[in-house]
Each structure stands twice: as structure tokens, then as C-alpha cells.
XYZ file of C-alpha atoms in Angstrom:
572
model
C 30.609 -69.259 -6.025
C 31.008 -70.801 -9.705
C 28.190 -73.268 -10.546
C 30.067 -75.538 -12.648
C 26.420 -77.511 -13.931
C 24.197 -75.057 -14.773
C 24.834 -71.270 -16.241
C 25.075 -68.379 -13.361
C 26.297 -65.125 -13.976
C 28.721 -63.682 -11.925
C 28.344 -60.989 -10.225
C 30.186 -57.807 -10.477
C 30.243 -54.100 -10.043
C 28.959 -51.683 -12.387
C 30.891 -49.472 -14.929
C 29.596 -47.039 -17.371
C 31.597 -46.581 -20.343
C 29.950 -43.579 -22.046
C 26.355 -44.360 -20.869
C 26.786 -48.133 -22.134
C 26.555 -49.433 -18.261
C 28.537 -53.119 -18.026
C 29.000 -55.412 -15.069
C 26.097 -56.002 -12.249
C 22.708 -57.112 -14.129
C 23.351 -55.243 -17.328
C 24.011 -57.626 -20.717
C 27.407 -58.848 -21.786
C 28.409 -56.154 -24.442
C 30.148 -57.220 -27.388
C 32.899 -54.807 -29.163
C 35.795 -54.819 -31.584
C 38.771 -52.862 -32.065
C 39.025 -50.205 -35.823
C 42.290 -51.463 -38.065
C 42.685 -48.149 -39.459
C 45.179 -45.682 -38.897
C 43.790 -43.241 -36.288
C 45.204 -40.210 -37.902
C 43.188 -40.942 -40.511
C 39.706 -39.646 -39.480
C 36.868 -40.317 -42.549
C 38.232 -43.891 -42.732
C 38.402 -44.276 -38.659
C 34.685 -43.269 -38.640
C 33.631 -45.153 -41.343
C 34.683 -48.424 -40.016
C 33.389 -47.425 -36.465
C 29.763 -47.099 -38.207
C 30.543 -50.202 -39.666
C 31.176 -51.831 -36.178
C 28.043 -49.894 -34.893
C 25.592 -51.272 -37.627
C 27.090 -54.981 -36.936
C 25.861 -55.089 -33.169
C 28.786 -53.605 -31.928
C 28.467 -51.517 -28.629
C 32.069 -50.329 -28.073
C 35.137 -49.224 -30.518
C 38.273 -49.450 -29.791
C 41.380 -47.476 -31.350
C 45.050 -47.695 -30.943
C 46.685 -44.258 -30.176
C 50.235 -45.025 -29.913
C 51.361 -40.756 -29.595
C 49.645 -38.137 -28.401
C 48.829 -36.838 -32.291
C 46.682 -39.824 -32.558
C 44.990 -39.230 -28.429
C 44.680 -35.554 -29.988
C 42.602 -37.179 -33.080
C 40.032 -38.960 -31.351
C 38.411 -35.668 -30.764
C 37.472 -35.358 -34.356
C 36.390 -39.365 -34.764
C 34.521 -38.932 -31.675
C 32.907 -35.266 -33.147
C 32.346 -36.850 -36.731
C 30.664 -39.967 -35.490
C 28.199 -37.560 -33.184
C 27.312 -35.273 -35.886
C 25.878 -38.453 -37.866
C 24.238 -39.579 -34.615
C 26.267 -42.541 -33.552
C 26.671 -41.965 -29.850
C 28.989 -45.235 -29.653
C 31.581 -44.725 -26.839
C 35.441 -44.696 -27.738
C 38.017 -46.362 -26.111
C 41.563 -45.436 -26.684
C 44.262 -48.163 -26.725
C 47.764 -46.740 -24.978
C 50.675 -48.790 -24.977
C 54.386 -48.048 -23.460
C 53.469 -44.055 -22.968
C 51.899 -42.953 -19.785
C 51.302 -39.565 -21.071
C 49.083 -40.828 -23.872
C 46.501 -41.969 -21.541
C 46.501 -38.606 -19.537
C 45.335 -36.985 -22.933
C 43.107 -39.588 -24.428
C 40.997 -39.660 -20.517
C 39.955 -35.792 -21.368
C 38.846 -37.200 -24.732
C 37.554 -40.738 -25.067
C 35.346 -42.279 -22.686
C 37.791 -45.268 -21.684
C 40.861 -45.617 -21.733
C 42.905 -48.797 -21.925
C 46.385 -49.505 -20.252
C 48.305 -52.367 -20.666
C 50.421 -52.827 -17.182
C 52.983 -54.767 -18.722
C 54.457 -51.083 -20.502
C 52.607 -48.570 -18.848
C 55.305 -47.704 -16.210
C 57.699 -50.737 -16.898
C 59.855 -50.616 -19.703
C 59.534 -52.678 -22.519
C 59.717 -56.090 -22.621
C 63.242 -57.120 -23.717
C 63.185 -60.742 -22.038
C 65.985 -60.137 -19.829
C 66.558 -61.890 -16.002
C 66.509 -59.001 -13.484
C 66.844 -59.557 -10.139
C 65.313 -57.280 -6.957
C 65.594 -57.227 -3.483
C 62.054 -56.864 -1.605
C 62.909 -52.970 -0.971
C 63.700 -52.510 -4.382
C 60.571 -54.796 -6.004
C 58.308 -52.392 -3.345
C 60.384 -49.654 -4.741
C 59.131 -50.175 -8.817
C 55.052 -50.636 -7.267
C 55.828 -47.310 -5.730
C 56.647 -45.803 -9.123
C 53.561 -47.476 -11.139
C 51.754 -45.674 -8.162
C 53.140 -42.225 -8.498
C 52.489 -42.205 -12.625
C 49.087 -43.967 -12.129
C 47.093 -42.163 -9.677
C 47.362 -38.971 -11.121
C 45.726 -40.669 -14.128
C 43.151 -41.761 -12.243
C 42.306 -38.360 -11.180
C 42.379 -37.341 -14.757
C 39.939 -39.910 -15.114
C 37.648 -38.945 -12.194
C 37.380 -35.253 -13.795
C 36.265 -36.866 -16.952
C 34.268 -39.866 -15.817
C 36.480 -42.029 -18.035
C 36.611 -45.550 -17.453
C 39.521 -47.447 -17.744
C 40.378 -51.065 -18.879
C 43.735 -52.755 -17.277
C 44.300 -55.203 -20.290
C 47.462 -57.503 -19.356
C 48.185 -59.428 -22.047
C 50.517 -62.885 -22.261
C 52.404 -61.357 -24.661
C 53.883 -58.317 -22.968
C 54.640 -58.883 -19.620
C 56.767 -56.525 -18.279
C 60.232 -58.008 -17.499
C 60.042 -57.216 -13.936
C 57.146 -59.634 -13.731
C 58.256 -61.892 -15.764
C 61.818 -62.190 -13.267
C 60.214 -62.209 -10.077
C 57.508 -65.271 -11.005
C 57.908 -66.323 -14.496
C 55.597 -66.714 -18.027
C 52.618 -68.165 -15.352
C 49.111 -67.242 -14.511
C 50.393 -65.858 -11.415
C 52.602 -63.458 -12.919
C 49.355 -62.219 -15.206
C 47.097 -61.828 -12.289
C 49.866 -59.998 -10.375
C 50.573 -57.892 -12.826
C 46.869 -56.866 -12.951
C 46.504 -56.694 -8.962
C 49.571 -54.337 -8.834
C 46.816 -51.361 -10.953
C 43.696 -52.752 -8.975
C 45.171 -52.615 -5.545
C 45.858 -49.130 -6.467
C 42.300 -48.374 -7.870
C 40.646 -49.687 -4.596
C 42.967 -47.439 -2.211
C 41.872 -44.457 -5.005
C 38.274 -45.217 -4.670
C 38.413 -45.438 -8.562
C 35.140 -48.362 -9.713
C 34.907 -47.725 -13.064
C 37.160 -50.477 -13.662
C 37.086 -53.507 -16.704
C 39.712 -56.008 -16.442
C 41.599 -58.390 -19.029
C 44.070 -60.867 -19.387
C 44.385 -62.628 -22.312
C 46.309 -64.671 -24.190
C 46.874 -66.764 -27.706
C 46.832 -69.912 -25.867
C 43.441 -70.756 -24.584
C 44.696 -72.895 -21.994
C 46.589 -69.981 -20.202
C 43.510 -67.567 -20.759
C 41.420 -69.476 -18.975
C 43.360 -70.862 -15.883
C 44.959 -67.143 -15.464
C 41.213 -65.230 -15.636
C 39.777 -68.561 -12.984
C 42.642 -67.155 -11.119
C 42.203 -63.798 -11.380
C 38.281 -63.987 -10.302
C 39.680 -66.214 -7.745
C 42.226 -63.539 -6.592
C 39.602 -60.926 -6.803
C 37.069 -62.498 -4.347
C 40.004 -62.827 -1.638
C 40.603 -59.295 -1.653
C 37.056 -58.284 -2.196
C 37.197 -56.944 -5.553
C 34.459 -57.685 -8.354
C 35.208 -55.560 -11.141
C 33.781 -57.024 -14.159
C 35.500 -58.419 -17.224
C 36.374 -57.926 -20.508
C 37.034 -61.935 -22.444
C 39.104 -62.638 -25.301
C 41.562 -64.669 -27.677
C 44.660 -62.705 -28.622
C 46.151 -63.337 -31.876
C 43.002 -66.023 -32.218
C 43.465 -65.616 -36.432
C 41.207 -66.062 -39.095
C 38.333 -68.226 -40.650
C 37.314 -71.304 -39.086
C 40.786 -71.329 -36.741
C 39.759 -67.806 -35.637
C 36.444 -68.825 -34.715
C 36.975 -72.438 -33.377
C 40.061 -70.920 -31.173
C 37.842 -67.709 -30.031
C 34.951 -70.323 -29.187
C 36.723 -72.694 -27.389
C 38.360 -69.814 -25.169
C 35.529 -66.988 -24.119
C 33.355 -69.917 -24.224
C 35.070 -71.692 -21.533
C 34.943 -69.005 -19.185
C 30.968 -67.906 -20.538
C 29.899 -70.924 -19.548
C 30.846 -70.492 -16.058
C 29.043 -67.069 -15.614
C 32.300 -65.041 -15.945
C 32.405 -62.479 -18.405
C 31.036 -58.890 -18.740
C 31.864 -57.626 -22.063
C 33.307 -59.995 -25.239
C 35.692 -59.486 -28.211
C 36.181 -62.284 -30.679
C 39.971 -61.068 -32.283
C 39.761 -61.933 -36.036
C 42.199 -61.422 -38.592
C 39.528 -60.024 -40.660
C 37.552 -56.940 -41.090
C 36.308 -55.676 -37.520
C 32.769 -55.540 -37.942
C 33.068 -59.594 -38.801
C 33.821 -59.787 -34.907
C 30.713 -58.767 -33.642
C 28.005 -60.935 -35.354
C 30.931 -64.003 -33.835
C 30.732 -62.613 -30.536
C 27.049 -62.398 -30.571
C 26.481 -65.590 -31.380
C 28.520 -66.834 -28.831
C 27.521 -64.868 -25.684
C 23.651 -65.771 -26.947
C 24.365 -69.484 -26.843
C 26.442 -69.834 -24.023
C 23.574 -68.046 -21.621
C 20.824 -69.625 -23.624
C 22.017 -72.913 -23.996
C 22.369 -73.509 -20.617
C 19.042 -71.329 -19.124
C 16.895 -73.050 -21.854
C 17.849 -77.268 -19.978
C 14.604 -78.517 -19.371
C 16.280 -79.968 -16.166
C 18.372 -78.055 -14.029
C 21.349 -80.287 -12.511
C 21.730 -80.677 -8.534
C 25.250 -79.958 -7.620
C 27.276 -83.375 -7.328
C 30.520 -83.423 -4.846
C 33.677 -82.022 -6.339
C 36.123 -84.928 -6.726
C 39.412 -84.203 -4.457
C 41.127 -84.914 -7.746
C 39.545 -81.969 -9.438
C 41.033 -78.611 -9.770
C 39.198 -75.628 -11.237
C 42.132 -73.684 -10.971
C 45.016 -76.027 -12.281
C 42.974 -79.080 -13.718
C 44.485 -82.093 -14.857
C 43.814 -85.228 -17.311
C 41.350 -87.506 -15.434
C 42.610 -90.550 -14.823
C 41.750 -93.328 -16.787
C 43.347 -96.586 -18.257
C 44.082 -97.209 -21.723
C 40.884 -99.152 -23.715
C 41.906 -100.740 -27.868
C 38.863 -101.230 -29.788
C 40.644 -103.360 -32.523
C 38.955 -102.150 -35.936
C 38.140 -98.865 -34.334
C 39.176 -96.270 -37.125
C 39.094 -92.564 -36.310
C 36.965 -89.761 -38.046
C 40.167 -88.942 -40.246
C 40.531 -92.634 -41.313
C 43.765 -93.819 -39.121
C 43.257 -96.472 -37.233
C 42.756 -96.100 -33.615
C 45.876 -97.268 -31.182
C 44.252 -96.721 -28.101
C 41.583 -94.314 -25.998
C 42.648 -93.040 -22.447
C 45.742 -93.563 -20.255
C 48.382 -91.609 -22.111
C 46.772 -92.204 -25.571
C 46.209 -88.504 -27.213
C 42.264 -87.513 -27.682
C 40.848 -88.878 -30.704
C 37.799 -87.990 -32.746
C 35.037 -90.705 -33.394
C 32.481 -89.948 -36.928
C 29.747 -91.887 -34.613
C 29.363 -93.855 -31.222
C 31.340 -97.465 -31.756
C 28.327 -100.477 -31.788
C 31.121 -102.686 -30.145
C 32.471 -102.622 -25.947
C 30.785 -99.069 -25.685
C 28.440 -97.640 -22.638
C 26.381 -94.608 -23.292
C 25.536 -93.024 -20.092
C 24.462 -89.560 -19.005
C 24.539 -88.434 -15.556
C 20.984 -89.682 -15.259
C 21.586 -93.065 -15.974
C 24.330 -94.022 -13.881
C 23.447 -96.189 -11.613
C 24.757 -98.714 -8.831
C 24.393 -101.548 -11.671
C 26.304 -99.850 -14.634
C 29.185 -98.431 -11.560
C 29.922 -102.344 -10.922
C 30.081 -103.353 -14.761
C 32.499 -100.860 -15.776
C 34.732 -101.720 -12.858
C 34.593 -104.999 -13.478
C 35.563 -104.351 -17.676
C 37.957 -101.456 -17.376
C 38.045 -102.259 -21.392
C 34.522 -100.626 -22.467
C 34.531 -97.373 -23.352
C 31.738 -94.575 -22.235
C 30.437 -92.020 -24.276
C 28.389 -89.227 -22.453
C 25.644 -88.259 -24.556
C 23.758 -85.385 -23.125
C 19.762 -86.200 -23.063
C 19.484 -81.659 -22.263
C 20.825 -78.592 -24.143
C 22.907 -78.388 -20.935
C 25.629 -80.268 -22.449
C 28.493 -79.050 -20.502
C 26.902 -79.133 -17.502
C 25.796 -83.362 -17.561
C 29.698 -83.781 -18.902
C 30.657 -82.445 -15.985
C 28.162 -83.985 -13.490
C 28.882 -87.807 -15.115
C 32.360 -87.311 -15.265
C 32.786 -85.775 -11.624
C 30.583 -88.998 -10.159
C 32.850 -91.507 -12.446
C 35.670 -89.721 -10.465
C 34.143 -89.783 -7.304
C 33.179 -93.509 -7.861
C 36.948 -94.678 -8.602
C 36.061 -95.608 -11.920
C 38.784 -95.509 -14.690
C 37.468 -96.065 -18.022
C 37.845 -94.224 -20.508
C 35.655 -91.553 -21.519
C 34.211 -89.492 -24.927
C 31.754 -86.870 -24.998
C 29.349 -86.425 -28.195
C 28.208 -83.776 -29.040
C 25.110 -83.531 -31.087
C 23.670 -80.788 -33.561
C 21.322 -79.497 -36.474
C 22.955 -76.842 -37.805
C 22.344 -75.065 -41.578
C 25.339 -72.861 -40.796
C 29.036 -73.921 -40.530
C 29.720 -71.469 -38.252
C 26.967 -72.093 -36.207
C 28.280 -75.602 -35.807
C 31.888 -74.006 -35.176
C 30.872 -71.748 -32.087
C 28.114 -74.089 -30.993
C 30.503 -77.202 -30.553
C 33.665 -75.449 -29.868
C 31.883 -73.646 -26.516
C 30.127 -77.120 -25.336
C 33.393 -79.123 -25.427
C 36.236 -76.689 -25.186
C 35.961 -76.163 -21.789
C 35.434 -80.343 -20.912
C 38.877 -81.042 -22.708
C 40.756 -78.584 -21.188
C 39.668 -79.529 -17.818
C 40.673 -83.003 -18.936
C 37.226 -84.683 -18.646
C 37.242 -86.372 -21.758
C 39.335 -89.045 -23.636
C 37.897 -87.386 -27.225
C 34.806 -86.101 -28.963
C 31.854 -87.507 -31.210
C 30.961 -84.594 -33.350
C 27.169 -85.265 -35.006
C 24.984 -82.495 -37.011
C 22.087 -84.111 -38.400
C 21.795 -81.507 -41.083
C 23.214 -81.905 -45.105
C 24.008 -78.102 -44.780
C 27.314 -79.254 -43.163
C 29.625 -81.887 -44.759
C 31.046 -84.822 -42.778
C 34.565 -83.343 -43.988
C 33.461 -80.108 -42.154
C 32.233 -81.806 -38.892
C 35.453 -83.363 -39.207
C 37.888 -80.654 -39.438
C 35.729 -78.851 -36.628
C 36.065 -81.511 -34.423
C 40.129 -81.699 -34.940
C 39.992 -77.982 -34.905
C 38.280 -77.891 -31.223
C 40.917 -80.673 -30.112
C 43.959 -78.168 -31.271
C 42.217 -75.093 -29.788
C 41.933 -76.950 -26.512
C 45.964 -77.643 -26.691
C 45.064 -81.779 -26.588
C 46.288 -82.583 -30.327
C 47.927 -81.059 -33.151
C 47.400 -82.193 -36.317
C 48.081 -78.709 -39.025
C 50.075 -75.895 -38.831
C 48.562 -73.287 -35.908
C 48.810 -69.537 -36.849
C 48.643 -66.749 -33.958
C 47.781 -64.056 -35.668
C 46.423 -60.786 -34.327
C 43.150 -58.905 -35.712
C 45.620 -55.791 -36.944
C 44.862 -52.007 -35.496
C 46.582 -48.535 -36.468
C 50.103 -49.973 -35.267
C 49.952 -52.571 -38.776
C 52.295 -51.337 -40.820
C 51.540 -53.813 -43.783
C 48.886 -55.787 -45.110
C 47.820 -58.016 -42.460
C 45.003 -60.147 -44.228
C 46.920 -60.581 -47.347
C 50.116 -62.052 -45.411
C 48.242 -64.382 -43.748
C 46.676 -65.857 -47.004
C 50.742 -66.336 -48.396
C 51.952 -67.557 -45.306
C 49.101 -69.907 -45.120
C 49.267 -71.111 -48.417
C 53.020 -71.619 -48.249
C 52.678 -73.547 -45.099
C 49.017 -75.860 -45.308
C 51.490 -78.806 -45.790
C 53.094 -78.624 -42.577
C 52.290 -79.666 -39.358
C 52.150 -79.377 -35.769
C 53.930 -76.041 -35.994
C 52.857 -72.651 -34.563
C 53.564 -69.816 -36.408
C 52.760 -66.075 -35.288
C 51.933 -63.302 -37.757
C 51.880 -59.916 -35.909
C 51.161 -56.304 -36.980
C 53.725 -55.041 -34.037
C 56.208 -55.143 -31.346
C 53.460 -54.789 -28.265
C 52.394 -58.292 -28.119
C 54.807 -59.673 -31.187
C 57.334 -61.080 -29.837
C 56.031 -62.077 -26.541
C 53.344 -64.148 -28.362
C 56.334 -65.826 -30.069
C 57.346 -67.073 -27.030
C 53.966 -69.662 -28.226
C 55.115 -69.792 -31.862
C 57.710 -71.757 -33.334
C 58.425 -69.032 -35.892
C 57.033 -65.885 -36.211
C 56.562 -62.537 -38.620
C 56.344 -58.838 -36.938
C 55.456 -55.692 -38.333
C 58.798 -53.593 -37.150
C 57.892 -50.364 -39.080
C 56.465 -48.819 -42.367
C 57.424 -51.656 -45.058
C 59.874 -53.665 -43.312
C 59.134 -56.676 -40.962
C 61.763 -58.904 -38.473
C 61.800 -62.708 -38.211
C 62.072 -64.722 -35.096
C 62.720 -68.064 -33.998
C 60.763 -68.505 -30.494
C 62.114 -65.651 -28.345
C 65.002 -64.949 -30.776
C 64.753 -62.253 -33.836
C 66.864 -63.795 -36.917
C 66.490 -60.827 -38.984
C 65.827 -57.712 -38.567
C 63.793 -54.792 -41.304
C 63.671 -57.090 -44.018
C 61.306 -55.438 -46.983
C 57.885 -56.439 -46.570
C 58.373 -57.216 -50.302
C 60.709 -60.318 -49.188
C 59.412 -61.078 -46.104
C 57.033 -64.337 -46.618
C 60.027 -65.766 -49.226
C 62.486 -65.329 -46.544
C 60.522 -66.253 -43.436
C 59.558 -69.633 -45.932
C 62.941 -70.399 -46.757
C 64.076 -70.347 -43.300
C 61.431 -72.115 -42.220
C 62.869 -75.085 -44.546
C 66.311 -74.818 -44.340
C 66.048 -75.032 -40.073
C 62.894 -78.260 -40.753
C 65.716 -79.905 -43.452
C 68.840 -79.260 -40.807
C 66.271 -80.958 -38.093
C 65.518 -83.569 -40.038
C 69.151 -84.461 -40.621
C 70.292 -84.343 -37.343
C 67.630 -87.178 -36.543
């Protein structure tokens, strides 16, 4: 049973990757995944070290053929031989076979169910009957088991990674871009593991939107406990990007679901250098345990409203409240808080028609004032470092209670670090706005390290990573691996400067086809690696151009960017 108020781990079964044991009581283990091509073995080691002597636990490589599967003998000898013992985990996507050879090498192995017996995805309606839907499980059985006996020989471990991006069609026919269809698609492989006897088991499903990610892995630990299962979990942001939008997004995400208890092992995807992940991931699996454990009062468990759903929340209810004057932290005035009104973002608690309360304070005397002015605004302001967990608990009562005003939560820090303040504040609220507790967010840090133009931008930042309000340009762009064919870090940078004017547009920058142009299902526009020096250009679903130079690329992808904004505009 989650404790929504104060931090529990959840329980799950143990896995050893390698020797590094996961899951049960040991510690969440933080990894990252090598950008370099995998045929190339001094550079493939010498970012692993790098990953190593950052924190990391576990590398990851891509081994898209079986020359590359082959090659992780040598990275795995070479890193040995200079006595770093670091398990490998080999990254298989769309060939079966690939995984048979990497389980007598590496010490996991991870599959990605939407291409490991399906073909790929080519977003295309296909319709079954039952006998022939049981018909395709019966294949994925007959190619999978033998791997898992591959697997038992070797006492590999295996991750089944489902990602939003690459559902399989099948899937994707029979119940549509949902949660369900993710946690399916994962309980197709796990069904089969269980009947196998196979437990050394991590699971993942993730996705670019944070939202999805952390309704489809509730549902997938909710899945898991009606058929028994616990295997433990591996968290993470696809395509989460770079810099502070990497890091806010990441936060807002794993953080939601660390704070709950769930998670076994973390990677923060940057589009950076790998070993930047793992000092972010740290961080963040530190505080969200710590933060919690350290409350000087633990909260007793309050009712669960009816209206509250931990597996498909909504928007508590609450009227509309103007506070004429009222400007918000990025000087526009403020229309209105609650009802329908988007979330806003507050420099400092309002002097005027505002109640602070904590879930402490509410009493039968402040319940009968705010009923009777529906026009004063609350602002929960935590009195522990348990900040989600008194959200939660006032917010819950004011629902249990009937009452409707609105509500913000503030958040308050000292921070000497910007990124400290990022990951700090981006796991306390994320998970309260997207379980649509709050009306908006007071972001304080009573520190000069950290501008009031950063706080700011953080605060807008955790509002757009928790899907509630757009205000610049989004980019879903993935950390990079052997498949990147181009210059990953760089493009972003163009596309980013050509773009910063822009907003509420999403636009995806991926290295490849596996999650590429599923992710731009999420992306208004997007850029994909589609072999060595050429990239294709979509529009949502749709590719526009195919193996354009890389040389032309950002111009191109720019241009058509303006031409379809200028036709949009005129058809207005």
C-alpha cells in the first residue's frame, strides 16, 4: 500500500545485475547510458570510467547488430583489466537475435517489447480477432523463452523497457496511445517470466511526457500487485533534454513517483555528456528519501477523498477567486486563480484576501470562514521538510470538507546552487500539480546565490514539466547513444537558438528511428537522425522530408517551421 504523506519504500524482489543487487532493501542505484559508438572500444571504455568515477553504478550501451553484442566482450575485458568491475547492460532494439548474443556477454540485457517480436512501429490500424491477438502472444512466447534460458545459463538479468515512443502497432490497435496499452505491453513479457520462473527482472515504462510516465508506472505497480508480481523498477524521463529543461522535466517526473516509495534504480536522460546524469540522479534519489524521512512530524493518514484518483487524478475542484492588483511573478496581471483559470506563479504570498494554512492549522473555525468567502485564496505553506506530504494531507481534508477555494502551494528554500533549487522544487511540487492539488506555486529561496529571474523561470519551468502551462518552446530531446548519427548536443544549441522566440510549441530532436517518431506523436515538429549524415522531418506523426543532409537540416526544419506558423496565422 502507497503512503501518499510520508516516504515508504516499496517493496520488491531482488535482482542482481552483475553483483550490484537492486530491488528488496538494497539502495536505489543510479546509472546512465555511453553515447559512443559501441564498435568503438577505447572511447566506449573511457566514457564508462567516466560514468563510474561520477557515482554511476550501471552502463548502458546500445548494440543495434550482433558486431556491436560481439564488442561488448572487449569493453567489458578492457574495463576489468583497469579494475572497474561496473556491470554492462546491452540495449537491443527490433532484433531478437541480438539479445541471445549480448545474454552470454553482458550482465543485462535490455528489450524493448514494443520491437522485440513485433514489427516496427509504422502507425498503421490493424485489426485481430481474439484467436489471432492470442495467436501474436504465442509468438513473443516462442522467441522469448528461449532467451530466457539463455539468460538462466548466464545469470543475466534482463530489463523489459517499454517506452511511449515505440509501441508496437499491435498494441497500439487493440487499446490505443494509453497507459493501458504501456502496461500491457509490459505484462505480455512478465506473464511470461513468471510461468518461466525467470526473477531477475527490472521493469520500465517511460515516456517524454511526465504526465503519462507517471499515471502508466501507478498503473503498472497497480497491475503488478493484482497478479502478484513485485519486480522492481527502473524510473526515467525519455527525451527529458538539456540544461535547466532537462533537469526541471527529469525532477518533476522520477520525483513524482520517488516520492511515493516506487523506484529501484534511476536514470536522469540528459542531452549532455553521460556522466552529467549521475551527480542529477543522485541528488534527486538523496532528497526525495531524505526529505521526507528527515519531517520532524510524521503525518497520520487522513481519508482519501471519493473525488481523488491516484490512478487517473483530476483538477480539484475549486471556484474561480480575482485578486484585483494581483500581478504574477512574470509581471502580467493576474485574471483569475482556480475554476478553469490556468496555474499561475506568485513572487510571494499576496498580504490581501489570503489564508495560510497547513494541515495543522485547519480547524473547525477557519473550515466555516472559507465557506462562507469562497473569494480568499489559501496558500499551503509547509511548517516540515515533508512538503509534499502536508500538501497532500490539507488539500485531501479541504476536499473532504466540501470546500472550494482556491488553492497555492509555496514552496520554500535556501539554496547556493541553481540546480539544487531546480531538483529540490521540481520533486516537492511536481507531483501536487499533476495530481491537480494546486491552483499554482509560490517559489521562495532565501539565498542571493539564486536570482529572482531564476526562481522565476524554475517555477514556470516546473508548471510546463507538470503539463499545467506553457509559456516557451518545449524540446524532447533524447540523451543520444551509438544509434546518433550526428551531433546531437550541437543541434540542439541551433535549433534552440533559432526557436527561443517561439512559444507553446513542442519540438522533438532525436538521434533515431526507435523512439523518434513515436515521441513525435508529443511534438509539434520534430528532427530524426535517419542514417550517417542525413536526417527526416516530421510534422506530428507525418515525415515531410525524408534524408535531407545534416548540413541543411536545422535551415530547412526552421523554414518550415515558419512557412506552416505564417500559413496558420493567415488562415485565422
Amino acid at each position: 500500500m502507497i503512503d501518499l504523506f510520508n516516504y515508504s519504500r516499496r517493496w520488491s524482489t531482488e535482482v542482481n545485475v552483475g553483483g550490484v543487487l537492486m530491488g528488496s532493501v538494497w539502495p536505489i542505484r543510479v546509472q546512465s547510458m555511453a553515447n559512443t559508438s559501441t564498435m568503438d572500444t577505447e572511447d566506449s571504455v573511457e566514457q564508462a570510467k567516466r560514468i563510474v568515477d561520477a557515482g554511476g553504478e550501471i552502463v548502458r550501451f546500445t548494440t543495434q547488430g550482433q558486431r556491436e553484442a560481439q564488442n561488448m566482450k572487449a569493453i567489458n575485458a578492457m574495463l576489468r583489466n583497469d579494475g572497474y568491475n561496473v556491470p554492462l547492460v546491452a540495449d537491443v532494439h527490433f532484433n531478437a537475435a541480438v539479445a541471445d548474443t549480448a545474454a552470454t556477454i553482458c550482465e543485462k540485457v535490455r528489450i524493448n517489447p514494443g520491437n522485440y517480436v513485433d514489427p516496427a512501429r509504422t502507425f498503421k490500424k490493424l485489426e485481430y480477432t481474439d484467436e489471432e491477438y492470442a495467436s501474436e502472444i504465442k509468438k513473443i512466447e516462442e522467441r522469448f523463452v528461449p532467451f530466457l534460458n539463455i539468460c538462466k545459463e548466464n545469470h543475466t538479468a534482463i530489463r523489459i523497457g517499454v517506452n511511449h515512443g515505440s509501441l508496437s502497432d499491435r498494441i497500439m490497435s487493440r487499446y490505443g496511445d494509453t497507459p493501458e496499452g504501456m502496461v500491457e505491453s509490459c505484462m505480455e513479457f512478465l506473464r511470461i517470466c513468471v510461468r518461466e520462473k525467470f526473477t531477475d527482472v527490472v521493469i520500465s515504462i517511460k515516456a517524454s511526457n511526465t504526465v503519462v510516465m507517471v499515471r502508466t508506472v501507478r498503473l503498472l505497480v497497480t497491475t503488478m500487485d493484482k497478479e502478484g508480481m513485485a519486480f522492481p523498477l527502473h524510473l526515467g524521463v525519455t527525451e527529458a533534454g538539456d540544461g535547466e529543461d532537462g533537469r526541471i522535466k527529469s525532477a518533476v517526473g522520477i520525483g513524482a513517483l520517488l516520492s511515493d516509495g516506487i523506484g529501484d534504480t534511476v536514470r536522469v536522460s540528459l542531452s549532455e555528456a553521460p556522466e552529467n546524469e549521475i551527480p542529477v540522479a543522485r541528488k534527486l534519489v538523496d532528497y526525495a528519501i531524505n526529505s521526507r524521512k528527515d519531517a520532524q512530524l510524521p503525518i497520520d493518514e487522513f481519508v482519501l477523498p471519493d473525488e481523488y484518483k491516484w490512478l487517473r487524478p483530476e483538477k480539484r475542484k475549486t471556484v474561480a477567486v480575482t485578486l484585483k492588483g494581483l500581478v504574477e511573478a512574470n509581471g502580467e496581471e493576474v485574471k483569475g486563480i482556480g475554476g478553469d483559470n490556468v496555474a499561475v506563479v506568485l513572487s510571494d504570498v499576496p498580504l490581501m484576501n489570503t489564508i495560510v494554512l497547513n494541515p495543522y492549522r485547519l480547524n473547525a473555525e477557519n473550515v466555516a470562514f472559507l465557506k462562507a468567502h469562497p473569494e480568499v485564496l489559501i496558500v499551503s505553506r509547509p511548517q516540515t521538510a515533508n512538503k509534499l506530504g502536508e500538501h497532500r494531507a490539507l488539500a485531501f481534508q479541504l476536499m473532504n470538507l466540501g470546500v472550494k477555494n482556491p488553492m497555492l502551494i509555496c514552496q520554500e528554500y535556501a539554496e547556493n546552487s541553481l540546480e539544487d533549487l531546480q531538483l529540490k522544487a521540481a520533486l516537492d511540487s511536481g507531483v501536487v500539480l499533476i495530481d491537480g492539488l494546486a491552483d499554482g506555486l509560490i517559489l521562495l529561496n532565501h539565498t542571493d546565490a539564486v536570482s529572482r529571474q531564476q526562481i522565476t523561470d524554475t517555477a514556470y519551468g516546473i508548471l510546463q514539466a507538470a503539463r499545467l502551462r506553457f509559456t516557451k518552446t518545449e524540446y524532447i530531446s533524447c540523451p543520444g547513444c551509438g544509434r546518433t548519427l550526428y551531433n546531437l548536443e550541437e543541434t540542439i544549441k541551433k535549433i534552440k537558438e533559432a526557436t527561443k522566440h517561439l512559444t507553446g510549441l513542442k519540438i522533438g530532436i532525436m538521434g533515431c528511428i526507435v523512439n523518434g517518431p513515436g515521441e513525435m506523436a508529443d511534438a509539434d515538429y520534430g528532427y530524426v537522425g535517419a542514417g550517417v549524415g542525413k536526417v527526416s522531418l516530421y510534422k506530428k506523426k507525418e515525415c515531410i522530408e525524408k534524408n535531407i543532409p545534416e548540413a541543411e537540416a536545422v535551415a530547412r526544419l526552421i523554414e518550415f517551421i515558419e512557412k506552416d506558423m505564417a500559413q496558420k496565422n493567415a488562415d485565422k
